[in-house]
Coordinates of C-alpha atoms in Angstrom, one line a residue:
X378 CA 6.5 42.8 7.7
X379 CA 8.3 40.2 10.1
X380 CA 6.4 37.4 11.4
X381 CA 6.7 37.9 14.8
X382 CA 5.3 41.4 14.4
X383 CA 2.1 40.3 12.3
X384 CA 1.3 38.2 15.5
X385 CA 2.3 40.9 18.4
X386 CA 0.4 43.4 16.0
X387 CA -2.6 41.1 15.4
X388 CA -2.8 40.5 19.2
X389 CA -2.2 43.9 20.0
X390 CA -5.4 44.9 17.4
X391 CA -7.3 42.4 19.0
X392 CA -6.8 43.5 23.0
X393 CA -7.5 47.2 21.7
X394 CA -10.8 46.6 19.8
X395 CA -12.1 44.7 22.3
X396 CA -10.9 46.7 25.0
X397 CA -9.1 44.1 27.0
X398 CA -5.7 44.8 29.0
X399 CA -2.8 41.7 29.0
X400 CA -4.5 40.4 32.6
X401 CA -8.1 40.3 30.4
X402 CA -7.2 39.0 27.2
X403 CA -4.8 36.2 29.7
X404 CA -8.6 35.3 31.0
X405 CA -10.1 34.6 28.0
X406 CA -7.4 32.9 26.2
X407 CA -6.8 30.8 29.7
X408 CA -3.3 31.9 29.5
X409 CA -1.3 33.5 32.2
X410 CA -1.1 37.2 32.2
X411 CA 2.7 37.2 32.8
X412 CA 3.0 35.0 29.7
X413 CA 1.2 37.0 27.3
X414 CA 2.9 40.1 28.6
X415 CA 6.5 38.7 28.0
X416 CA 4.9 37.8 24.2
X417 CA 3.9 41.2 23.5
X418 CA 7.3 42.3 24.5
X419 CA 8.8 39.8 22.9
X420 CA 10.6 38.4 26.1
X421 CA 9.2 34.9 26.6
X422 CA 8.4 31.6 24.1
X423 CA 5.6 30.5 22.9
X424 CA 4.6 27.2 23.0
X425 CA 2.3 26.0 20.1
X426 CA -0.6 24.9 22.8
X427 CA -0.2 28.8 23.5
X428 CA -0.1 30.0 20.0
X429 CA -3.2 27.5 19.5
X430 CA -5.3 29.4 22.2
X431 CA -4.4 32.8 20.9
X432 CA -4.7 31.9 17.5
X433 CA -8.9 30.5 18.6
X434 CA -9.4 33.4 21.0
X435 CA -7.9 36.2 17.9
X436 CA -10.7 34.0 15.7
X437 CA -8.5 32.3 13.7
X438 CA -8.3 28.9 12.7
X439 CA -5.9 26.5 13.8
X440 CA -2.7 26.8 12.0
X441 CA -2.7 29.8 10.9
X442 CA -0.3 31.2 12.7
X443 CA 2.2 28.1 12.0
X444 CA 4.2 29.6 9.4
X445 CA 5.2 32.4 11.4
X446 CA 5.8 30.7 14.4
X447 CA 8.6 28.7 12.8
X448 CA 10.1 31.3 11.2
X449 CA 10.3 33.3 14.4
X450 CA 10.4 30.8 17.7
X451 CA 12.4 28.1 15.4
X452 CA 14.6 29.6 12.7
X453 CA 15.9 32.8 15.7
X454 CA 17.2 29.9 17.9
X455 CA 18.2 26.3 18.4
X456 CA 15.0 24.6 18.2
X457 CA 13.6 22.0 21.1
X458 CA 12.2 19.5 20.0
X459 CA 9.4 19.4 23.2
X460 CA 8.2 22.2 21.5
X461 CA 8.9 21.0 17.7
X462 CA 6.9 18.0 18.7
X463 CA 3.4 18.6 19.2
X464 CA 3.7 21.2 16.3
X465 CA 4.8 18.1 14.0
X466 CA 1.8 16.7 15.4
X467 CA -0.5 19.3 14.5
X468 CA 1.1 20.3 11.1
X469 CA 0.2 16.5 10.7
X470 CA -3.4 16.4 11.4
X471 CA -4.1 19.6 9.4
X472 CA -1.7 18.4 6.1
X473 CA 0.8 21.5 6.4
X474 CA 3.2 19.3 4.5
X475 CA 5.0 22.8 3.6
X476 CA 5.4 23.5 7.7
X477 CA 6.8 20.1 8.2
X478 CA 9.3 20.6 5.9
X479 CA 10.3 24.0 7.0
X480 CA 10.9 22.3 10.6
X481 CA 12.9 18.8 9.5
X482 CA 14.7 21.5 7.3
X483 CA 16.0 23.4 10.2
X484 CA 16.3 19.9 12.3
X485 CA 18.4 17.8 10.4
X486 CA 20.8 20.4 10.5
X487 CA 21.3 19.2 13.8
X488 CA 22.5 15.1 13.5
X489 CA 21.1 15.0 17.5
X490 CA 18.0 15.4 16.3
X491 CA 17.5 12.1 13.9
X492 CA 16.8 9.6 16.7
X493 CA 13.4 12.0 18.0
X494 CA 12.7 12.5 13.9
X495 CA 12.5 9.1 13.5
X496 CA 10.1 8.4 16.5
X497 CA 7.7 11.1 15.0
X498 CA 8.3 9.4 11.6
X499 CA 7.6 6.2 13.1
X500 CA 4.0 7.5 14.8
X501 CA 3.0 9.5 11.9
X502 CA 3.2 6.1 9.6
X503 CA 1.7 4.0 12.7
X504 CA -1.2 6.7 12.7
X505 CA -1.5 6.6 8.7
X506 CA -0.1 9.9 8.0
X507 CA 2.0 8.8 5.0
X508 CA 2.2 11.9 3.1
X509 CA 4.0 13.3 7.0
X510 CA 6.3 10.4 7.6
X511 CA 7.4 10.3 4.2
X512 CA 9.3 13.7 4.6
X513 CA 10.5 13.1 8.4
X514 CA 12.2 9.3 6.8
X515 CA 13.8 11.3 3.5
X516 CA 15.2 13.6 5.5
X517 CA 16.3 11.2 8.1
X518 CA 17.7 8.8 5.2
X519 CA 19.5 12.0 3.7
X520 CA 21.5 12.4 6.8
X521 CA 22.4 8.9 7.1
X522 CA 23.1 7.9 3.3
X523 CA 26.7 7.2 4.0
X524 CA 26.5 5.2 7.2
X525 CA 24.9 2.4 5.4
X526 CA 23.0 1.8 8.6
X527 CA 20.2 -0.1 9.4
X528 CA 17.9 2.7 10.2
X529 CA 18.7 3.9 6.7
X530 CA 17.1 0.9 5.2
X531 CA 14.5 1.3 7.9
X532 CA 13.1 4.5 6.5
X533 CA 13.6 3.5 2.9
X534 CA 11.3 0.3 3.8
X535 CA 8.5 2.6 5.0
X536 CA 9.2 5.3 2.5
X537 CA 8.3 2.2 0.2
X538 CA 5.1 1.4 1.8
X539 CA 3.7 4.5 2.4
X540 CA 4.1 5.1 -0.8
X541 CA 1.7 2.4 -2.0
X542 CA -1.3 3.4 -2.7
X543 CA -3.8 3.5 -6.5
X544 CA -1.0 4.5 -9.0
X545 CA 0.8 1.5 -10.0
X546 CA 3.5 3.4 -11.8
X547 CA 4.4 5.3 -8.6
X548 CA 4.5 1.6 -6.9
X549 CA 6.7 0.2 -9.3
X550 CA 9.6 3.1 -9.0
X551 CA 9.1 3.3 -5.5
X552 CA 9.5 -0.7 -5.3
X553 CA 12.4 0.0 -7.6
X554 CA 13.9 1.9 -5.4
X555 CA 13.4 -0.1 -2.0
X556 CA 15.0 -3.3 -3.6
X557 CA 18.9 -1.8 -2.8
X558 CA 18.1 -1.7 0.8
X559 CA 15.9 -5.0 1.8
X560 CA 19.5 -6.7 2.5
X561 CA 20.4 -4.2 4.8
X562 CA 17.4 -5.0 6.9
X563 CA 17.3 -6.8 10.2
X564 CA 16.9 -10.2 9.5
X565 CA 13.1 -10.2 11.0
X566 CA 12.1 -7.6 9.1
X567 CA 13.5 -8.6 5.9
X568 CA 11.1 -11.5 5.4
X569 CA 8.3 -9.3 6.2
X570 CA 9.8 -6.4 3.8
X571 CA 10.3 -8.8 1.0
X572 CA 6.6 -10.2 1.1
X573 CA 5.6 -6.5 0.7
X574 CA 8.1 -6.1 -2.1
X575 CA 7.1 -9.2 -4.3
X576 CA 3.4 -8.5 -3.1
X577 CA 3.9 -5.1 -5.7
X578 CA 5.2 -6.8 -8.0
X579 CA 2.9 -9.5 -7.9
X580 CA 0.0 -6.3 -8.3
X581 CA 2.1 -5.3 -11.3
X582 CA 2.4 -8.6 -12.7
X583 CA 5.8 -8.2 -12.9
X584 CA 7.3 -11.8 -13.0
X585 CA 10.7 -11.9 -13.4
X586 CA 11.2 -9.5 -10.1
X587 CA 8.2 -11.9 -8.2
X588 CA 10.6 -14.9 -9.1
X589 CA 14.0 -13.5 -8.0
X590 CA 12.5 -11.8 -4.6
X591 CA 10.2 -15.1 -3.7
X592 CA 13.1 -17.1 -3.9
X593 CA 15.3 -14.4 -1.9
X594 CA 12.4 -14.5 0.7
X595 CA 12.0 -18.5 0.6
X596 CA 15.8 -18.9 1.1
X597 CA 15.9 -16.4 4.2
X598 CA 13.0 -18.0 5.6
X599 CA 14.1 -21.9 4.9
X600 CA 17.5 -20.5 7.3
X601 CA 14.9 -19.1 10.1
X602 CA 13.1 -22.2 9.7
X603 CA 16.0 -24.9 10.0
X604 CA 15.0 -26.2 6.5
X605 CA 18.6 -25.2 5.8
X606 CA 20.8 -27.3 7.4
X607 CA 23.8 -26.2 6.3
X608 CA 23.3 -23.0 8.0
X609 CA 22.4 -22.5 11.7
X610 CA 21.6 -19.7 13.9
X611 CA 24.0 -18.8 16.5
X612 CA 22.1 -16.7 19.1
X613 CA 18.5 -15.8 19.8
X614 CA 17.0 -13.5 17.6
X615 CA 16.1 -10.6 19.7
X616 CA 12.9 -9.5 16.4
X617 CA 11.1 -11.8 14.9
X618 CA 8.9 -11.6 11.8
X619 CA 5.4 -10.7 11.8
X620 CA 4.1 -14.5 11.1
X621 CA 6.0 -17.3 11.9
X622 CA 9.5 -18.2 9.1
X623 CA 7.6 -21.2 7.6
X624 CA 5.0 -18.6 6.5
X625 CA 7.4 -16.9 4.1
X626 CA 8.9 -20.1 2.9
X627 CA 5.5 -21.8 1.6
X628 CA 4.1 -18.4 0.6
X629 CA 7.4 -18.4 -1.8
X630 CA 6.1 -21.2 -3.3
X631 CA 2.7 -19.7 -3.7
X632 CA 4.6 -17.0 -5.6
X633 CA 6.6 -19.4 -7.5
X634 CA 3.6 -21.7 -8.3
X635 CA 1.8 -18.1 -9.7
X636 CA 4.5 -16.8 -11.8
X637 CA 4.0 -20.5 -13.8
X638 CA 0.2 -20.3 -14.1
X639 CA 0.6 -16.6 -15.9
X640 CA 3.3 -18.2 -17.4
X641 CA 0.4 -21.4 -18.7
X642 CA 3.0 -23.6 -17.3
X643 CA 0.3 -25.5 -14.9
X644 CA 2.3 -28.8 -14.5
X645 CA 5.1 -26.8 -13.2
X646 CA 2.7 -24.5 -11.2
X647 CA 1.0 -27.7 -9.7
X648 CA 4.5 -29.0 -8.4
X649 CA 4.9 -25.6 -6.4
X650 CA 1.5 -25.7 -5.1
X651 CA 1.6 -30.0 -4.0
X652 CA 5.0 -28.3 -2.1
X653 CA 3.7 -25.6 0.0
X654 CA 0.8 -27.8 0.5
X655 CA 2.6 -29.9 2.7
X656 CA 3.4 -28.7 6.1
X657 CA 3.6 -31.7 8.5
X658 CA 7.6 -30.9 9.4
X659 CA 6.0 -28.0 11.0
X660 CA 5.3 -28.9 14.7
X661 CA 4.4 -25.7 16.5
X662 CA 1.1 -26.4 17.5
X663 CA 0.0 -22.6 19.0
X664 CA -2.8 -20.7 17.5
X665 CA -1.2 -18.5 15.1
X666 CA 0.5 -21.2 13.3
X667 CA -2.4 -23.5 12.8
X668 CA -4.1 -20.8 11.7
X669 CA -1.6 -20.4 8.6
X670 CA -1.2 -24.2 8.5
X671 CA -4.7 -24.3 8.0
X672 CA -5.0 -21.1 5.2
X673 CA -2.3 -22.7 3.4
X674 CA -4.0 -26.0 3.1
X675 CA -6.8 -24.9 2.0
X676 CA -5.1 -22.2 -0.7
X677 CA -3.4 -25.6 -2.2
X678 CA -6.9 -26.7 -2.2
X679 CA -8.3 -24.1 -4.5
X680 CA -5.2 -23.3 -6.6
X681 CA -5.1 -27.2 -7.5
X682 CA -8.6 -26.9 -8.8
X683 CA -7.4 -23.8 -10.7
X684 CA -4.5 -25.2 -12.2
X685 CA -6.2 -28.0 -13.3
X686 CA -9.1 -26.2 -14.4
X687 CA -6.6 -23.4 -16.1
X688 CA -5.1 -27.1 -18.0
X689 CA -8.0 -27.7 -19.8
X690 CA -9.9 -30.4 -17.1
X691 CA -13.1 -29.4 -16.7
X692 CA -14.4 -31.9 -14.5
X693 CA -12.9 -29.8 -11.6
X694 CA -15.4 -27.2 -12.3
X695 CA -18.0 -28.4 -9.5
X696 CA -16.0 -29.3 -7.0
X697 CA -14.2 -25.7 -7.3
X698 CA -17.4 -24.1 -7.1
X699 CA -17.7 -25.8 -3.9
X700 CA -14.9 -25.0 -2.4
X701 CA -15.4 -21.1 -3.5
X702 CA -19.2 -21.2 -1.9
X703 CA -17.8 -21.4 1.6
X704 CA -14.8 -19.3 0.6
X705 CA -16.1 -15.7 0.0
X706 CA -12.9 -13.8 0.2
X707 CA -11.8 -16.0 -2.8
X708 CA -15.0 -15.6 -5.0
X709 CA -13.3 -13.1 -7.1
X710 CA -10.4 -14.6 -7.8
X711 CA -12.0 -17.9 -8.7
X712 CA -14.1 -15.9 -10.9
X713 CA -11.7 -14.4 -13.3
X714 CA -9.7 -17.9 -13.0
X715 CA -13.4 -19.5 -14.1
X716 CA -14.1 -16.5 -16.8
X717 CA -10.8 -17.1 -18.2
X718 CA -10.8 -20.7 -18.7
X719 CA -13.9 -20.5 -20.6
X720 CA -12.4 -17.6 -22.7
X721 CA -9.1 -20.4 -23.4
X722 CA -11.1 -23.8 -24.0
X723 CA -14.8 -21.9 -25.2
X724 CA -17.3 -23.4 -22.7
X725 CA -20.5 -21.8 -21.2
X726 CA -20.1 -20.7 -17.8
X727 CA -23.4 -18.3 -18.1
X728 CA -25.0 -20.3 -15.0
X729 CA -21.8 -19.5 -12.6
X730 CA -22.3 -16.3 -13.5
X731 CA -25.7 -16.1 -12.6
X732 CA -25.1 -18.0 -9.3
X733 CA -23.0 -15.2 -8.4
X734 CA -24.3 -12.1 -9.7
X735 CA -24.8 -10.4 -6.4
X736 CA -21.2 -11.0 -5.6
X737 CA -20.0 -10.1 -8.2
X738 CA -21.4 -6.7 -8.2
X739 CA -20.6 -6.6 -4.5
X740 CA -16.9 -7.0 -4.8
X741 CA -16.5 -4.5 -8.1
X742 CA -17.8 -1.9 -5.7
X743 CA -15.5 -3.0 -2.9
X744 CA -11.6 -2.5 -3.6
X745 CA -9.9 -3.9 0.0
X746 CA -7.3 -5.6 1.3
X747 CA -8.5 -9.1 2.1
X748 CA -6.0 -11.6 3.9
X749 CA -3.1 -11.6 2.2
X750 CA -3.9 -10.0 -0.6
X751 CA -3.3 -6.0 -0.8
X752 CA -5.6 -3.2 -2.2
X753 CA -3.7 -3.1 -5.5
X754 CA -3.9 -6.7 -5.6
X755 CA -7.1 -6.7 -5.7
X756 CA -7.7 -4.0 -7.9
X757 CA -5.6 -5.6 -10.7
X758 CA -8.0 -8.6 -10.0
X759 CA -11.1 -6.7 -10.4
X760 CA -9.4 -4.9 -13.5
X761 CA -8.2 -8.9 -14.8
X762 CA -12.0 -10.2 -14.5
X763 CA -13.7 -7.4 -16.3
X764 CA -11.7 -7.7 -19.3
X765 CA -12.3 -11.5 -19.0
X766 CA -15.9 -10.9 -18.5
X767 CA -16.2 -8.3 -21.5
X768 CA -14.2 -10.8 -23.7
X769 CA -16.3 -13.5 -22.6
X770 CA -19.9 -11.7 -23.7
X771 CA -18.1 -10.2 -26.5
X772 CA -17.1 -13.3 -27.6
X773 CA -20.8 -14.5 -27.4
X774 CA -22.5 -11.5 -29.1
X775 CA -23.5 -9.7 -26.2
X776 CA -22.0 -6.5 -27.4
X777 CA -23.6 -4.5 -25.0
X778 CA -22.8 -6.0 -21.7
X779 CA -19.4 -6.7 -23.1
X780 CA -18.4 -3.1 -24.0
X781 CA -19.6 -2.2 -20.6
X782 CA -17.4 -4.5 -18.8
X783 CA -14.2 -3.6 -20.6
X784 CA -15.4 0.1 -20.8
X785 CA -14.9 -0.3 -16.6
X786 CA -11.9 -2.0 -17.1
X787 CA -10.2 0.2 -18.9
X788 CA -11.6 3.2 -15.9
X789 CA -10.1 1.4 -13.3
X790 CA -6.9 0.5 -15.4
X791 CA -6.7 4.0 -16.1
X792 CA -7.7 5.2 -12.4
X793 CA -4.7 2.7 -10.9
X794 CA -2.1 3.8 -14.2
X795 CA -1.7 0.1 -14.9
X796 CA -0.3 0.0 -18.6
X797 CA -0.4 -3.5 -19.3
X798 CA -4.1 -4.0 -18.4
X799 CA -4.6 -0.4 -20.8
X800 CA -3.0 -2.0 -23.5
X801 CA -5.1 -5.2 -23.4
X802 CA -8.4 -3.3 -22.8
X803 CA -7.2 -1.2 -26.5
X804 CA -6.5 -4.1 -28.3
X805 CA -9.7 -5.5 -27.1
X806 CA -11.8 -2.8 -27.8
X807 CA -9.7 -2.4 -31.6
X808 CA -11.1 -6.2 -32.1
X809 CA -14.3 -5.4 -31.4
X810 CA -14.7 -2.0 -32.6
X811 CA -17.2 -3.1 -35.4
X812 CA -20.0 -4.0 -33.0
X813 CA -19.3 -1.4 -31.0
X814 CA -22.2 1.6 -30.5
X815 CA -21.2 5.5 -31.4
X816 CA -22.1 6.1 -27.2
X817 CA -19.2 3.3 -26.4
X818 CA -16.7 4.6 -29.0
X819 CA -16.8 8.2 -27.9
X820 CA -16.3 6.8 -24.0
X821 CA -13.8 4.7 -25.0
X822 CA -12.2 8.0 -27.0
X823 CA -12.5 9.9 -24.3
X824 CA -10.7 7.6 -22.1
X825 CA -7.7 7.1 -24.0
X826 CA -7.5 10.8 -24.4
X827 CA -7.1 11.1 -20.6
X828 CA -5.0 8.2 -20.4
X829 CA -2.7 10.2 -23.1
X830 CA -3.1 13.3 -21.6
X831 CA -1.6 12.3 -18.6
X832 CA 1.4 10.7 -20.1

């Protein structure tokens, strides 16, 4: 049966059972008679806010009627976008992924259509519909693959961020795949597309790609800055960057001064951080740059007590915990940097512990984005200091909050697909196996079964 007919003949049961004429059944559904007649006959369109009302007054739920409606109203004739619009829109709000599809499938046939695609795209990943805009950019990028254009990199840039989410091994190939097309970006939104791309691989803990795009970003932003003499801007950018160009430039030195403390190279990582730490040849004085002047002094701050700490010295120890008191966003992050410092040089930091027990169960509970610092940042943190913790009690005896804490860590490992973290939490669990209760062995079996089921 054709779809148009399922909905003439639905409408057509409906009016009969009930008794109700076109001019009636116009009434109720608050549609004009005339209208509903040329439907019935199959002489007038239907719009989807029409379709909506009939589909609510024939009982239905919203949507239901979608599929037909494209196949019949869209597929039968050039389709308008005013009226491929809203149903986007709704397709949208009720996940009919499938119905989007079937629409940009019969769209992109027409090139005319990209620049309206693109502006639905755009509201869809504004709005937080991902899963949507993801399907509206790949389509758009399909048409355009051979102009090399910038709205090609455009939609490959969002495709890469809506595609960030809990699975680390879907954000590594997607970053993968983003890093041919950062270049083609306008100039503005390359510094802010490069943060998000090392920011990945920073979650990842991939190094070598956090080096080669923080320097990328830090030379781009050195130009917008004027640090670069030797290269000037000729005209007024018409974009600019989310935060100001010196951002960029001394977070690429955060970057930098991280890839040498996972490296143990804290001298080297100390350099980095003394660099970014100093700011004075920046002379804006309005609000949103002393507020990063201000973040960035006091990240220098920490990360020297960390580095130092990290190095062996410590007598820094206080004076760190007094900097993290007033800091709360950075508790956790001082706390695996504390946990694993004791691990390295095999000192007692049961009383910091302690002092921040209710924190510390506060932030395992709560995986968010806090400043700069992304959602799978911080859940590779949270993953980080609960192997460090389980070591740490493991490492004292405390077998049984120790095989908890890496029993979690190896959940949310597994939970985000984060290999590396897997692997450690194995080897871990392989060291300790011997003090290690029949109740914790079979979780931890059961784990790595699911971890190798889903390989």
């Amino acid at each position: 049966m054709e779809p148009t007919t399922t909905i003439r003949t639905e409408l057509g049961n409906f009016m009969k059972q009930n008794g109700l004429n076109i001019t009636q059944f116009g009434l109720v559904a608050d549609i004009n008679p005339g209208t509903i007649s040329g439907i019935v006959t199959g002489n007038r369109a239907l719009s989807v806010h029409q379709l909506d009302r009939i589909t609510a007054t024939l009982g239905h739920s919203k949507g239901h009627f979608y599929k037909n409606y494209i196949e019949d109203f869209l597929s039968a004739t050039t389709p308008n976008i005013r009226r491929v619009r809203p149903l986007l829109y709704h397709c949208a709000e009720l996940d009919m992924l499938d119905c989007i599809e079937q629409v940009v499938s019969l769209l992109m046939e027409k090139l005319a259509y990209g620049d309206a695609l693109f502006t639905i795209a755009e509201g869809f990943f504004q709005q937080g519909k991902f899963a949507a805009s993801i399907i509206l950019y790949e389509s758009i990028a399909v048409g355009e693959k051979k102009q090399h254009s910038e709205r090609l990199a455009l939609c490959q840039y969002r495709i890469f961020m809506a595609k960030q989410g809990d699975d680390q091994e879907i954000n590594y190939q997607a970053a993968i795949h983003f890093e041919d097309y950062v270049e083609r970006l306008d100039d503005a939104d390359q510094l802010d597309a490069l943060k998000d791309l090392v920011n990945t691989y920073r979650s990842l803990r991939k190094w070598g790609k956090v080096n080669i795009f923080a320097k990328i970003m830090g030379d781009k932003a050195a130009i917008q800055c004027g640090i670069n003499q030797q290269v000037k801007l000729k005209r007024r950018k018409k974009k600019n960057p989310v935060n100001p160009p010196f951002v960029y430039w001394a977070y690429s030195y955060l970057l930098h001064a991280g890839v040498c403390e996972a490296q143990k190279d804290y001298n080297q990582a100390l350099k980095y951080t003394y660099t970014y730490a100093d700011l004075s040849w920046v002379k804006e004085t309005d609000e949103q740059t002393l507020l990063w002047k201000g973040r960035f002094t006091e990240w220098a701050q920490a990360n020297t007590y960390v580095n130092k700490l990290l190095a062996g010295d410590i007598s820094v120890l206080p004076d760190y915990l007094t900097y993290v008191t007033s800091k709360k966003n950075e508790v956790l992050t001082a706390l695996v940097n504390i946990i694993e410092a004791a691990n390295q040089y095999d000192f007692n930091v049961d009383d910091v512990l302690k002092r921040f027990e209710t924190e510390i169960q506060s932030l395992v509970k709560q995986q968010k984005s806090v400043g700069v610092y992304t959602q799978q940042f911080m859940s590779e943190r949270i993953a980080h200091f609960l192997q460090e913790l389980a070591n740490y009690n493991l490492r004292r005896g405390k077998n049984q909050e120790g095989f908890k804490h890496l029993i979690n860590s190896l959940e949310l490992s597994s939970a985000t697909n984060n290999r590396p973290y897997i692997i450690e939490c194995v080897k871990l669990v392989e060291h300790y196996r011997k003090n290690a209760s029949s109740n914790i062995i079979t979780s931890y079996q059961t784990l790595i079964n699911e971890v190798r089921d889903e390989e």
